[in-house]
Coordinates of N, CA and C and ligand atoms in Angstrom, one line a residue:
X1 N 104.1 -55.9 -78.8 CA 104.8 -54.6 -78.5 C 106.0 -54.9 -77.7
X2 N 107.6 -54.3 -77.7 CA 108.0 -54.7 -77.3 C 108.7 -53.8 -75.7
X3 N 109.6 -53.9 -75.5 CA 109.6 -53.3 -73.9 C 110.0 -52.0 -74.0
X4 N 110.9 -51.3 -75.2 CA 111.4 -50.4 -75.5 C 110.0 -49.6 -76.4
X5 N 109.1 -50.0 -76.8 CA 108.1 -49.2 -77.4 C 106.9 -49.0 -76.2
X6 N 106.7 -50.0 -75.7 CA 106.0 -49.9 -74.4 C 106.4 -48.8 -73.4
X7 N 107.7 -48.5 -73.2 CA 108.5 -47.7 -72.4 C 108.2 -46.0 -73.0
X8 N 108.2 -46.1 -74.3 CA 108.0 -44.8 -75.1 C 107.1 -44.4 -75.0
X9 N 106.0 -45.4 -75.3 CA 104.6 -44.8 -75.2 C 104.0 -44.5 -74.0
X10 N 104.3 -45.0 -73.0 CA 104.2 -44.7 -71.7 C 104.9 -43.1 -71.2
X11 N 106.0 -43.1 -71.6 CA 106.6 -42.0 -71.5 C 106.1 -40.7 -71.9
X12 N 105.3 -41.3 -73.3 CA 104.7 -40.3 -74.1 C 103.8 -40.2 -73.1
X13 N 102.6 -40.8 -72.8 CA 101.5 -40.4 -72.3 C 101.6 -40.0 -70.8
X14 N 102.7 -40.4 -70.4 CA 102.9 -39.4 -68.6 C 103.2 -37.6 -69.4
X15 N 103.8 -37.7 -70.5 CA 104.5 -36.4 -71.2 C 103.2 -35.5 -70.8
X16 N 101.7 -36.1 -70.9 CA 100.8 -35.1 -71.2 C 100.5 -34.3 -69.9
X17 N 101.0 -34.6 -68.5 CA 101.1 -33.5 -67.4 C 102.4 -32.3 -67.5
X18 N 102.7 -32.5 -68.4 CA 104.1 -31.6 -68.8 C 104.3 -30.4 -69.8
X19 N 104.3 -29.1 -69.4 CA 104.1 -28.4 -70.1 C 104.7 -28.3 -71.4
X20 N 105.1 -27.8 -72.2 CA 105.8 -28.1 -73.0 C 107.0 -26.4 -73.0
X21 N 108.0 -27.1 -72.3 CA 109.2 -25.9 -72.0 C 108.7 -24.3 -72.2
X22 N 108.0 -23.9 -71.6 CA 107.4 -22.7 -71.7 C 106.3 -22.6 -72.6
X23 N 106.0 -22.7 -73.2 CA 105.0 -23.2 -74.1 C 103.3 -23.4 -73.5
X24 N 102.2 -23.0 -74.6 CA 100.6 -23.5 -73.7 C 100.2 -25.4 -74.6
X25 N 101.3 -25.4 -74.8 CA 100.5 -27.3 -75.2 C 101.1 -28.1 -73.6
X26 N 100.9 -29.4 -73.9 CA 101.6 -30.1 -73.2 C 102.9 -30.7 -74.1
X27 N 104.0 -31.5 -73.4 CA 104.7 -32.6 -74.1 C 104.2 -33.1 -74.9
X28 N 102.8 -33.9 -74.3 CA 102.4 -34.8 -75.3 C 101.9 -34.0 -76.4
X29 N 101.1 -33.1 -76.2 CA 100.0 -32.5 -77.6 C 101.3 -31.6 -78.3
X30 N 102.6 -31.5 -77.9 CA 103.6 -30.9 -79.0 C 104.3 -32.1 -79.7
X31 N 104.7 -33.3 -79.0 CA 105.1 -34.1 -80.0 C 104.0 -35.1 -81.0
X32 N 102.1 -34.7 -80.8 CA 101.2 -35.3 -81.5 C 100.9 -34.6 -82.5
X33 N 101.3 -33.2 -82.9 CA 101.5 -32.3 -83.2 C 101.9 -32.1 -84.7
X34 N 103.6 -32.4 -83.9 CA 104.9 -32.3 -84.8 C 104.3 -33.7 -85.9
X35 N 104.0 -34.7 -85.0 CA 103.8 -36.1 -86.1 C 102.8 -35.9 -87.1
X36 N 101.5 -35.1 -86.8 CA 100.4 -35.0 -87.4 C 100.9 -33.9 -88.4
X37 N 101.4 -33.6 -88.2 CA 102.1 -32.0 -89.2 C 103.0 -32.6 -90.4
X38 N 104.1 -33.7 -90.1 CA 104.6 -34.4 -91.0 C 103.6 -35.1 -91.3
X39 N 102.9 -36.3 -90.8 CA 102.2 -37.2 -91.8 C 101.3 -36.5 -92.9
X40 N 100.4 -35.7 -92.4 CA 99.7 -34.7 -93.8 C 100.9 -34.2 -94.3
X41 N 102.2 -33.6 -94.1 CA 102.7 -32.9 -95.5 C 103.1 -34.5 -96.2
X42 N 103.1 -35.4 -95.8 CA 104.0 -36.8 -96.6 C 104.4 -37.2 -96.5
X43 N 105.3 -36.9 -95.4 CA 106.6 -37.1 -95.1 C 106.9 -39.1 -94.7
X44 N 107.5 -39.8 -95.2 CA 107.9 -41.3 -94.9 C 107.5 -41.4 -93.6
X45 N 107.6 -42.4 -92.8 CA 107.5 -43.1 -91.5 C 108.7 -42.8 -90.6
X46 N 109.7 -43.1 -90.8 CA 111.0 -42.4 -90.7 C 110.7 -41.3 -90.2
X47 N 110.4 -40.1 -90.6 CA 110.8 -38.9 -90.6 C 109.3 -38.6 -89.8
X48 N 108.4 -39.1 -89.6 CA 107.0 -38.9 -89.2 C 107.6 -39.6 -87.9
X49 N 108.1 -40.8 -87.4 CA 108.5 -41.2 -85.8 C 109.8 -40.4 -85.7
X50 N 110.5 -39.6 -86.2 CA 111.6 -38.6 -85.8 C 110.5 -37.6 -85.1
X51 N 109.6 -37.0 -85.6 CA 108.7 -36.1 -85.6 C 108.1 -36.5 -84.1
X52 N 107.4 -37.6 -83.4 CA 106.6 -37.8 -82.7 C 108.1 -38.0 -81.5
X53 N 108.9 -38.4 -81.8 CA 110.1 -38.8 -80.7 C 111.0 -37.5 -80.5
X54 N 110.8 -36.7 -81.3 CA 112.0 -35.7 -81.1 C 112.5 -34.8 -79.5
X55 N 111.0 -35.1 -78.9 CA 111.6 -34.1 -77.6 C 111.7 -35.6 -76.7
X56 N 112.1 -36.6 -77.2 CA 112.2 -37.7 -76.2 C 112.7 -37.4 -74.6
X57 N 114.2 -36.7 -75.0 CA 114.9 -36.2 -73.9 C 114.7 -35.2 -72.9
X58 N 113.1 -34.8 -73.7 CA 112.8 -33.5 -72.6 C 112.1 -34.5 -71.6
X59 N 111.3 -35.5 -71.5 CA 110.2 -36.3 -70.7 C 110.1 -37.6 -70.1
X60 N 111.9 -38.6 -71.1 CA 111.9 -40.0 -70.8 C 113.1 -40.0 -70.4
X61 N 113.8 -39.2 -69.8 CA 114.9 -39.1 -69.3 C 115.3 -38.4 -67.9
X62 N 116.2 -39.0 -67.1 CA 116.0 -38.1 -65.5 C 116.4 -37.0 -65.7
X63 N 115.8 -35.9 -65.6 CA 116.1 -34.3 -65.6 C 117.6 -33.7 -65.4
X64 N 117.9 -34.5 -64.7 CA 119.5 -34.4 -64.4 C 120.6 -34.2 -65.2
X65 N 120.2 -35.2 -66.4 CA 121.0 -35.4 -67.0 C 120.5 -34.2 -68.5
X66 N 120.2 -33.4 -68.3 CA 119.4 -32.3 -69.6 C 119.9 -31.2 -69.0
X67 N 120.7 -30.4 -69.8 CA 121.2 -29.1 -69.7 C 120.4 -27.6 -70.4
X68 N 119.8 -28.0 -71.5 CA 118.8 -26.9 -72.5 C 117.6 -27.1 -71.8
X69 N 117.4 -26.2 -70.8 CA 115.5 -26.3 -70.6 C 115.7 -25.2 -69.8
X70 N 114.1 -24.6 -70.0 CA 113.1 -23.6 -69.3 C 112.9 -23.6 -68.0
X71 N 112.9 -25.1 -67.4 CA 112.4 -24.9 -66.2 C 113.5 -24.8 -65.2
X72 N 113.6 -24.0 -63.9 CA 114.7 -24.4 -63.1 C 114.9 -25.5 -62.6
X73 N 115.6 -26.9 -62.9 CA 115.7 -27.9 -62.7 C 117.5 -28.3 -62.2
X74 N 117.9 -28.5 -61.4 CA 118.9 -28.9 -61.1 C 120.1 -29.9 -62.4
X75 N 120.6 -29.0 -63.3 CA 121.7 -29.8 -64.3 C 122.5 -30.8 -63.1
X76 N 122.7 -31.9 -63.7 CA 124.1 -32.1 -62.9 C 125.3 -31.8 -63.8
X77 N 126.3 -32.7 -63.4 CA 127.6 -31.9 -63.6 C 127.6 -32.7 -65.3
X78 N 127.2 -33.9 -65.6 CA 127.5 -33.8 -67.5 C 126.4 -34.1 -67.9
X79 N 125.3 -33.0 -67.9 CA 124.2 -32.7 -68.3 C 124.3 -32.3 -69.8
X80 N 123.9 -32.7 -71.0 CA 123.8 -32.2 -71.9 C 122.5 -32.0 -73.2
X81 N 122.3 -31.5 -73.6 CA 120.9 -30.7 -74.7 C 119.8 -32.3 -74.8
X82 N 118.6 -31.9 -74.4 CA 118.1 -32.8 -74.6 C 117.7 -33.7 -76.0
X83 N 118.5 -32.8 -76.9 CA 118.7 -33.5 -78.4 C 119.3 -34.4 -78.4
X84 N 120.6 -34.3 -77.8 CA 121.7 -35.0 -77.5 C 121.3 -36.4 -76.9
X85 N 121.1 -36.5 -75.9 CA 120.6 -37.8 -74.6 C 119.1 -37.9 -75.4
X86 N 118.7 -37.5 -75.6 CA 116.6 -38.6 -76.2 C 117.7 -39.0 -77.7
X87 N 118.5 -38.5 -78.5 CA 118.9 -39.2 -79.9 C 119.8 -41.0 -79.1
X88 N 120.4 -40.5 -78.1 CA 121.3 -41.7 -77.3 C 120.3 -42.5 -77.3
X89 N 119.4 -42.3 -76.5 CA 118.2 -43.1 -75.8 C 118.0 -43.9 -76.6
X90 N 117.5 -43.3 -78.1 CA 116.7 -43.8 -79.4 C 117.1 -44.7 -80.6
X91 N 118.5 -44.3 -80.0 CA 119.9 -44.3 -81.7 C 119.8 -46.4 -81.7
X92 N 120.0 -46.9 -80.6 CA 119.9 -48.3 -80.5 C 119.0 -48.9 -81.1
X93 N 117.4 -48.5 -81.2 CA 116.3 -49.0 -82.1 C 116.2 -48.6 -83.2
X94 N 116.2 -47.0 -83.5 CA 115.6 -46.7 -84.8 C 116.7 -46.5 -85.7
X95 N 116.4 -46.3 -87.1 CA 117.3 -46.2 -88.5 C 118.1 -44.8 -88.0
X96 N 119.6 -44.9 -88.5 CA 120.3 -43.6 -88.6 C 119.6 -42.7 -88.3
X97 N 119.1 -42.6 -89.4 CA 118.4 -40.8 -89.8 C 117.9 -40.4 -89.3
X98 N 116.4 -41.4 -88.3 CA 115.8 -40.9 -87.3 C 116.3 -40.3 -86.1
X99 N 117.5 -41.4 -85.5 CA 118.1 -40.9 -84.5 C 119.3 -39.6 -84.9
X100 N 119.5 -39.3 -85.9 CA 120.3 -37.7 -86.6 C 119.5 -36.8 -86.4
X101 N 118.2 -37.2 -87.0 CA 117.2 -36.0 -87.0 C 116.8 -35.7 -85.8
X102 N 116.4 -36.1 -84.6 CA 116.4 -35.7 -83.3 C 117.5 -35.0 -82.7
X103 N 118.6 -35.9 -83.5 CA 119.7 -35.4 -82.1 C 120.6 -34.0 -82.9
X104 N 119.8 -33.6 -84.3 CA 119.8 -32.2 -85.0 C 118.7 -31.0 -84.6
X105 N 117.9 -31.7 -84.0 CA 116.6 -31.0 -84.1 C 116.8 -29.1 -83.6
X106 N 118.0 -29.1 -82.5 CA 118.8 -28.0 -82.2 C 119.4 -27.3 -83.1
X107 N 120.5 -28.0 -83.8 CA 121.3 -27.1 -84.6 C 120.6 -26.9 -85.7
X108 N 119.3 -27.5 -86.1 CA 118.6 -27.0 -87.3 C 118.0 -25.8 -86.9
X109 N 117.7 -26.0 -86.2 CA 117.4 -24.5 -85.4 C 118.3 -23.2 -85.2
X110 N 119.4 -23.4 -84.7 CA 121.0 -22.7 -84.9 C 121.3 -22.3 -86.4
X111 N 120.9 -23.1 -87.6 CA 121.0 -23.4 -89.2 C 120.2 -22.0 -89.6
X112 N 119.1 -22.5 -89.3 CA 117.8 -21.8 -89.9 C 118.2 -20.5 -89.5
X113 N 118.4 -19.7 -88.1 CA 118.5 -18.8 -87.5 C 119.8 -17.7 -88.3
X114 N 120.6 -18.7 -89.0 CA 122.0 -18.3 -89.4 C 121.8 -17.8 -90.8
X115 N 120.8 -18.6 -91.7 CA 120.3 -18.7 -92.9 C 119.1 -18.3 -93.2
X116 N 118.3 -17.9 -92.3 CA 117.2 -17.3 -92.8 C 116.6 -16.1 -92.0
X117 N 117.4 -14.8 -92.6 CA 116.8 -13.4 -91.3 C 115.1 -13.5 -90.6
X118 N 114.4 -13.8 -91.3 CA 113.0 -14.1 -90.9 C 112.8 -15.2 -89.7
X119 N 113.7 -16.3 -89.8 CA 113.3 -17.1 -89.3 C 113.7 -17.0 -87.4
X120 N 114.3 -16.4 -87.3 CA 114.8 -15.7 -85.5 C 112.9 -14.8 -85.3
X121 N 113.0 -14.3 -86.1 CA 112.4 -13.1 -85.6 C 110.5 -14.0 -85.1
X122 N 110.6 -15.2 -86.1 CA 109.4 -16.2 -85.6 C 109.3 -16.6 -84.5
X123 N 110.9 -16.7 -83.9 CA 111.1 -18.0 -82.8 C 110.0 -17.4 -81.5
X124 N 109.5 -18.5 -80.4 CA 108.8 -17.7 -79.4 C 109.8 -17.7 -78.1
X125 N 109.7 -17.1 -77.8 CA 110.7 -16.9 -76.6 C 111.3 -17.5 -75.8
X126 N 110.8 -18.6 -75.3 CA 111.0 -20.0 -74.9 C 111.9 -20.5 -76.3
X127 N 112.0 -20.1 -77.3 CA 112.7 -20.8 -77.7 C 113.9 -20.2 -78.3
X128 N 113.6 -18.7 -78.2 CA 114.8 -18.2 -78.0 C 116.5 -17.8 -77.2
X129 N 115.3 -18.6 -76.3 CA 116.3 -19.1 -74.9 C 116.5 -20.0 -74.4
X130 N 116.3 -21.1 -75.1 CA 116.8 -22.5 -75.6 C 118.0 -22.3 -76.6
X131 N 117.9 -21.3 -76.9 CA 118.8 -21.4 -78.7 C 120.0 -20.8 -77.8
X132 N 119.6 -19.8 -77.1 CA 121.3 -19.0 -76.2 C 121.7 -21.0 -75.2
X133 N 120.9 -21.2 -75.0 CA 121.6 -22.7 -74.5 C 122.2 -23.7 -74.9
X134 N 121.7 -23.5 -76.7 CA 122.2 -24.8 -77.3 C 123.3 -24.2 -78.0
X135 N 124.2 -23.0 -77.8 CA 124.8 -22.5 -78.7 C 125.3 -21.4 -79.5
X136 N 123.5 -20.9 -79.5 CA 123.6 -19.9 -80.1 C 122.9 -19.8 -81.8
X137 N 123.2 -18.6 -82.6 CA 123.3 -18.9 -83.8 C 124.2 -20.0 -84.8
X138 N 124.4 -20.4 -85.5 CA 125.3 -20.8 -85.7 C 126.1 -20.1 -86.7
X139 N 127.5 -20.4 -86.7 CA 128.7 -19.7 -87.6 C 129.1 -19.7 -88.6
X140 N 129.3 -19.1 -90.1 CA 129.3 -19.7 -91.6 C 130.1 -20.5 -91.4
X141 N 131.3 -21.1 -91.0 CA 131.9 -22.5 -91.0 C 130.9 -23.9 -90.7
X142 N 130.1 -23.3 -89.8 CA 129.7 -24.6 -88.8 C 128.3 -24.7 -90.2
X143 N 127.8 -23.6 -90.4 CA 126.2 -23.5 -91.2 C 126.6 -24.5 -93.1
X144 N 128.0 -23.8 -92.9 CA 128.6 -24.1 -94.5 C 129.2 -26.0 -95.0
X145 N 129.3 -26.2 -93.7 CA 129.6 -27.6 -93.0 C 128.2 -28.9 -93.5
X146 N 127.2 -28.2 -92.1 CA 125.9 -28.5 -92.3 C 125.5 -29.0 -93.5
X147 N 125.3 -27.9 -94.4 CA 124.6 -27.8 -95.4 C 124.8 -28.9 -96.9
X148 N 126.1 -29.4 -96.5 CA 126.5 -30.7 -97.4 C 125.8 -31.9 -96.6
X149 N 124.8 -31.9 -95.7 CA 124.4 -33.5 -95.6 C 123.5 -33.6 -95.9
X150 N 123.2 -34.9 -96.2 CA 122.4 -35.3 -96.9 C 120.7 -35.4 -96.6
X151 N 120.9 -35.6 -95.1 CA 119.4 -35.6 -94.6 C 119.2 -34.3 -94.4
X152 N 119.8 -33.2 -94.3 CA 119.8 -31.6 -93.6 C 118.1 -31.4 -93.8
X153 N 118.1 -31.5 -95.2 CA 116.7 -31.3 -95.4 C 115.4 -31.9 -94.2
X154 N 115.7 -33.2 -94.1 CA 114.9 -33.6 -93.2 C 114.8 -32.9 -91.8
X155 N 116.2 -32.6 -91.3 CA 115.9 -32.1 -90.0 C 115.5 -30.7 -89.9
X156 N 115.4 -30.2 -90.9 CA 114.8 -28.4 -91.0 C 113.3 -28.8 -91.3
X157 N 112.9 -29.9 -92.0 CA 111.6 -29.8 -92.2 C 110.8 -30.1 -90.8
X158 N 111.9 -31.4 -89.9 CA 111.4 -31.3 -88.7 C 111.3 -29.8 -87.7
X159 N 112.1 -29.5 -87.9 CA 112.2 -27.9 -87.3 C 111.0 -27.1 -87.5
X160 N 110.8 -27.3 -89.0 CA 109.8 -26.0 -88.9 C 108.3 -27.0 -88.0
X161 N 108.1 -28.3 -88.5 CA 107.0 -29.0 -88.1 C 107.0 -28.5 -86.5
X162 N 108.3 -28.8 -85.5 CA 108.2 -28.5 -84.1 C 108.0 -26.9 -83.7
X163 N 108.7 -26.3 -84.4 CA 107.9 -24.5 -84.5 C 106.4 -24.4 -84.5
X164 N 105.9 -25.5 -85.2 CA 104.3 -25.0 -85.3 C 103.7 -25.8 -84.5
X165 N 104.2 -26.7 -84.1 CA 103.3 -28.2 -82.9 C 103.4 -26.9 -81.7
X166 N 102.6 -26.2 -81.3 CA 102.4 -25.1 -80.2 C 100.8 -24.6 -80.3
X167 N 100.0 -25.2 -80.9 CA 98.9 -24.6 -81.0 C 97.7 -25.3 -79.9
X168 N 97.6 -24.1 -78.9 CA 96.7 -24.6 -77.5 C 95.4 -25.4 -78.8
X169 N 94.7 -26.5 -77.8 CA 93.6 -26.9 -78.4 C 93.4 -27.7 -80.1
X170 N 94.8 -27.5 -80.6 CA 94.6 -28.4 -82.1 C 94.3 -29.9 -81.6
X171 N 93.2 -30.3 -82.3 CA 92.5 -31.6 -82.5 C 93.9 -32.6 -83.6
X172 N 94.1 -33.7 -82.9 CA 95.1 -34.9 -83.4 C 95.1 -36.4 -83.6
X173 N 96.1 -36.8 -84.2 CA 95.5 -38.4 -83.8 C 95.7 -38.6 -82.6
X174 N 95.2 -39.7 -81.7 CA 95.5 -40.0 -80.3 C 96.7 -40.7 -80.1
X175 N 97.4 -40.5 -78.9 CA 98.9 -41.5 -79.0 C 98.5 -42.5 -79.5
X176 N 97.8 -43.6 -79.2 CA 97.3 -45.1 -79.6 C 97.8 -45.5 -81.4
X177 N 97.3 -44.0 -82.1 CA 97.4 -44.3 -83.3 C 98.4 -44.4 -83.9
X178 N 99.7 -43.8 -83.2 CA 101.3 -44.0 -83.6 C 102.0 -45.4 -82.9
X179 N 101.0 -46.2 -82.0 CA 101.6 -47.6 -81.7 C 102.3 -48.2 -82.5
X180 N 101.2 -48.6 -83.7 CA 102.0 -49.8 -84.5 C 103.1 -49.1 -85.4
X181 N 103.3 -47.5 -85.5 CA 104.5 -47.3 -86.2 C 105.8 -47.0 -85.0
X182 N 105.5 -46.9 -83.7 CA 106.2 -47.3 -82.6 C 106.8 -48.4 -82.6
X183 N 105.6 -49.5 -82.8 CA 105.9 -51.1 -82.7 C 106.9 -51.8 -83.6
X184 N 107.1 -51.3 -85.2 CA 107.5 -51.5 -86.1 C 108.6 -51.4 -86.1
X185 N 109.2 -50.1 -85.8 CA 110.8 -49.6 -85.2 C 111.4 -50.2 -84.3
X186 N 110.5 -49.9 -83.0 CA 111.5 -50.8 -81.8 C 111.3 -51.9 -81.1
X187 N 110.5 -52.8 -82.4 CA 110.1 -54.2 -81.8 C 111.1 -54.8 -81.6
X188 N 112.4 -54.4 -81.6 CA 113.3 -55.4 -81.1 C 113.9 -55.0 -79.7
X189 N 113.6 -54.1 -79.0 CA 114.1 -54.0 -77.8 C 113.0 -54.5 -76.4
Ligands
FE2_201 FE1 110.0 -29.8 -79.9

Protein backbone atom coordinates (compact mmCIF):
# COMPACT_ATOMS: atom_id res chain seq x y z
CA UNK A 1 0.00 0.00 0.00
CA UNK A 2 1.42 3.05 -0.69
CA UNK A 3 1.65 6.47 1.41
CA UNK A 4 -0.92 8.31 -0.64
CA UNK A 5 -3.58 5.39 -0.27
CA UNK A 6 -2.61 4.88 3.33
CA UNK A 7 -3.22 8.62 3.86
CA UNK A 8 -6.83 8.24 2.24
CA UNK A 9 -7.88 5.50 4.01
CA UNK A 10 -6.94 6.84 7.10
CA UNK A 11 -8.56 9.95 6.25
CA UNK A 12 -11.56 7.99 5.36
CA UNK A 13 -11.82 6.31 8.63
CA UNK A 14 -11.17 9.44 11.01
CA UNK A 15 -14.16 10.81 8.32
CA UNK A 16 -16.49 8.44 10.55
CA UNK A 17 -16.57 11.14 13.67
CA UNK A 18 -17.84 13.59 11.13
CA UNK A 19 -21.18 14.38 10.35
CA UNK A 20 -21.89 14.47 7.03
CA UNK A 21 -22.47 18.48 6.27
CA UNK A 22 -25.85 18.58 7.94
CA UNK A 23 -26.82 15.36 7.19
CA UNK A 24 -27.74 12.01 9.82
CA UNK A 25 -24.81 9.69 8.26
CA UNK A 26 -21.32 10.21 8.98
CA UNK A 27 -18.47 11.27 6.26
CA UNK A 28 -17.50 7.95 6.25
CA UNK A 29 -21.05 5.98 5.95
CA UNK A 30 -21.92 8.82 3.02
CA UNK A 31 -18.86 8.17 0.96
CA UNK A 32 -19.44 3.91 1.70
CA UNK A 33 -22.62 4.64 0.48
CA UNK A 34 -22.10 6.60 -2.66
CA UNK A 35 -19.41 3.49 -3.64
CA UNK A 36 -21.80 0.69 -2.72
CA UNK A 37 -24.59 2.51 -4.76
CA UNK A 38 -22.29 2.61 -7.85
CA UNK A 39 -20.68 -0.85 -7.60
CA UNK A 40 -24.33 -2.62 -7.54
CA UNK A 41 -25.64 -0.33 -10.45
CA UNK A 42 -22.03 -1.47 -12.53
CA UNK A 43 -20.51 1.13 -12.71
CA UNK A 44 -16.29 0.49 -13.77
CA UNK A 45 -13.71 1.02 -10.91
CA UNK A 46 -13.10 4.36 -12.07
CA UNK A 47 -16.27 5.75 -11.53
CA UNK A 48 -16.92 3.40 -8.25
CA UNK A 49 -13.38 5.18 -6.50
CA UNK A 50 -14.71 8.74 -7.89
CA UNK A 51 -17.83 7.60 -5.83
CA UNK A 52 -16.01 6.58 -2.57
CA UNK A 53 -13.39 9.80 -2.95
CA UNK A 54 -15.80 12.39 -3.90
CA UNK A 55 -16.17 14.34 -0.57
CA UNK A 56 -12.37 13.97 -0.19
CA UNK A 57 -12.10 17.78 0.36
CA UNK A 58 -14.79 17.82 2.92
CA UNK A 59 -12.45 15.52 5.67
CA UNK A 60 -8.63 15.28 4.20
CA UNK A 61 -8.05 18.66 3.88
CA UNK A 62 -7.40 21.74 6.58
CA UNK A 63 -10.89 23.32 6.91
CA UNK A 64 -9.39 26.50 5.96
CA UNK A 65 -8.86 26.01 2.86
CA UNK A 66 -12.96 24.89 1.95
CA UNK A 67 -15.31 27.63 1.26
CA UNK A 68 -18.91 25.39 0.47
CA UNK A 69 -19.81 23.88 3.93
CA UNK A 70 -22.57 23.78 6.65
CA UNK A 71 -20.61 24.05 9.43
CA UNK A 72 -19.38 27.51 10.81
CA UNK A 73 -15.87 27.04 10.15
CA UNK A 74 -13.41 29.86 9.62
CA UNK A 75 -12.86 30.24 5.35
CA UNK A 76 -9.60 31.74 4.92
CA UNK A 77 -8.95 34.26 2.46
CA UNK A 78 -8.57 31.62 -0.93
CA UNK A 79 -10.80 29.10 0.32
CA UNK A 80 -12.49 27.38 -2.33
CA UNK A 81 -15.58 24.40 -2.91
CA UNK A 82 -14.52 21.41 -1.57
CA UNK A 83 -14.94 19.78 -5.12
CA UNK A 84 -12.37 21.94 -6.17
CA UNK A 85 -9.24 21.19 -3.51
CA UNK A 86 -10.27 17.00 -2.72
CA UNK A 87 -10.13 16.89 -7.07
CA UNK A 88 -6.38 18.87 -6.57
CA UNK A 89 -5.53 16.57 -3.78
CA UNK A 90 -6.54 13.52 -6.00
CA UNK A 91 -5.86 14.69 -9.75
CA UNK A 92 -1.87 13.60 -9.21
CA UNK A 93 -2.81 9.73 -8.60
CA UNK A 94 -5.95 8.86 -10.24
CA UNK A 95 -7.06 8.79 -14.13
CA UNK A 96 -8.51 12.15 -15.56
CA UNK A 97 -12.03 11.20 -15.22
CA UNK A 98 -11.91 10.29 -11.71
CA UNK A 99 -10.31 13.42 -10.70
CA UNK A 100 -13.30 15.49 -13.27
CA UNK A 101 -15.82 13.68 -11.67
CA UNK A 102 -15.17 14.83 -8.10
CA UNK A 103 -14.06 18.07 -8.93
CA UNK A 104 -17.83 18.22 -11.02
CA UNK A 105 -19.60 16.58 -8.39
CA UNK A 106 -21.08 20.41 -7.65
CA UNK A 107 -21.88 21.63 -10.92
CA UNK A 108 -23.57 18.36 -11.72
CA UNK A 109 -25.62 19.29 -9.14
CA UNK A 110 -26.03 23.15 -10.48
CA UNK A 111 -26.74 20.88 -14.12
CA UNK A 112 -29.41 18.68 -12.80
CA UNK A 113 -31.09 21.63 -10.84
CA UNK A 114 -31.10 23.67 -14.25
CA UNK A 115 -32.36 20.53 -16.30
CA UNK A 116 -34.50 18.75 -14.39
CA UNK A 117 -37.66 20.74 -12.48
CA UNK A 118 -38.05 17.78 -10.12
CA UNK A 119 -34.73 17.45 -9.36
CA UNK A 120 -34.37 20.91 -6.80
CA UNK A 121 -37.45 20.10 -5.27
CA UNK A 122 -35.56 16.49 -4.01
CA UNK A 123 -32.52 18.36 -2.81
CA UNK A 124 -32.41 18.20 1.28
CA UNK A 125 -31.61 21.27 2.69
CA UNK A 126 -28.19 21.09 3.54
CA UNK A 127 -27.95 20.72 0.20
CA UNK A 128 -29.66 23.39 -0.88
CA UNK A 129 -27.49 25.61 0.75
CA UNK A 130 -24.48 24.25 -0.51
CA UNK A 131 -25.80 24.83 -4.01
CA UNK A 132 -26.53 28.89 -3.05
CA UNK A 133 -22.57 28.42 -2.26
CA UNK A 134 -21.36 26.75 -5.08
CA UNK A 135 -23.09 28.99 -7.45
CA UNK A 136 -26.26 28.53 -7.65
CA UNK A 137 -28.43 26.99 -10.43
CA UNK A 138 -26.70 26.89 -13.35
CA UNK A 139 -27.34 29.16 -16.61
CA UNK A 140 -28.41 27.79 -20.31
CA UNK A 141 -24.94 28.96 -21.48
CA UNK A 142 -23.02 27.35 -18.77
CA UNK A 143 -25.76 23.91 -18.70
CA UNK A 144 -25.55 24.09 -22.85
CA UNK A 145 -21.67 24.16 -22.49
CA UNK A 146 -21.70 21.08 -19.97
CA UNK A 147 -23.73 19.06 -21.74
CA UNK A 148 -21.12 18.38 -24.79
CA UNK A 149 -18.68 16.34 -22.51
CA UNK A 150 -18.12 13.41 -22.67
CA UNK A 151 -17.96 12.04 -19.15
CA UNK A 152 -21.18 14.48 -18.09
CA UNK A 153 -22.90 11.33 -17.86
CA UNK A 154 -20.61 9.99 -15.28
CA UNK A 155 -20.75 12.83 -13.01
CA UNK A 156 -24.69 13.08 -12.78
CA UNK A 157 -24.74 9.39 -12.23
CA UNK A 158 -22.35 10.31 -9.39
CA UNK A 159 -24.70 12.99 -8.32
CA UNK A 160 -27.57 11.16 -8.06
CA UNK A 161 -25.51 8.08 -6.15
CA UNK A 162 -24.31 11.06 -3.50
CA UNK A 163 -28.11 12.32 -3.26
CA UNK A 164 -28.99 8.89 -1.98
CA UNK A 165 -25.68 7.91 0.18
CA UNK A 166 -27.81 9.73 3.33
CA UNK A 167 -29.57 6.88 4.60
CA UNK A 168 -29.10 6.66 8.72
CA UNK A 169 -28.22 2.93 9.40
CA UNK A 170 -27.76 1.39 5.62
CA UNK A 171 -25.64 -1.77 6.06
CA UNK A 172 -22.22 -1.53 3.53
CA UNK A 173 -19.01 -2.93 2.60
CA UNK A 174 -16.53 -1.94 5.28
CA UNK A 175 -13.78 0.66 4.34
CA UNK A 176 -11.16 -2.38 4.36
CA UNK A 177 -12.99 -3.62 1.25
CA UNK A 178 -12.24 -0.58 -1.11
CA UNK A 179 -8.26 -1.03 -0.08
CA UNK A 180 -7.04 -2.94 -2.79
CA UNK A 181 -9.17 -0.71 -5.33
CA UNK A 182 -7.50 2.26 -3.31
CA UNK A 183 -4.18 0.40 -3.63
CA UNK A 184 -4.45 -0.01 -7.41
CA UNK A 185 -4.90 3.78 -8.26
CA UNK A 186 -2.55 5.36 -5.92
CA UNK A 187 0.08 2.79 -5.56
CA UNK A 188 2.37 5.14 -6.84
CA UNK A 189 2.42 7.89 -4.47
FE1 LIG B 1 -21.34 13.83 -1.13
Amino acid sequence: MSRMADRLLDALARSARHSYGGETVSELEHALQCADLARAAGADTELQLACLLHDVGRYAVDPALIADTTEPRRAGPRARGHHEVGADLIAPWVPARVAWCVRMHADAKRYLCATEPAYYDRLSAASRHTLRLQGGVMNAEEARHLREHPWLPDALALRRWDDQAKVPGRATQPLEAWAPLLGRYLGRG
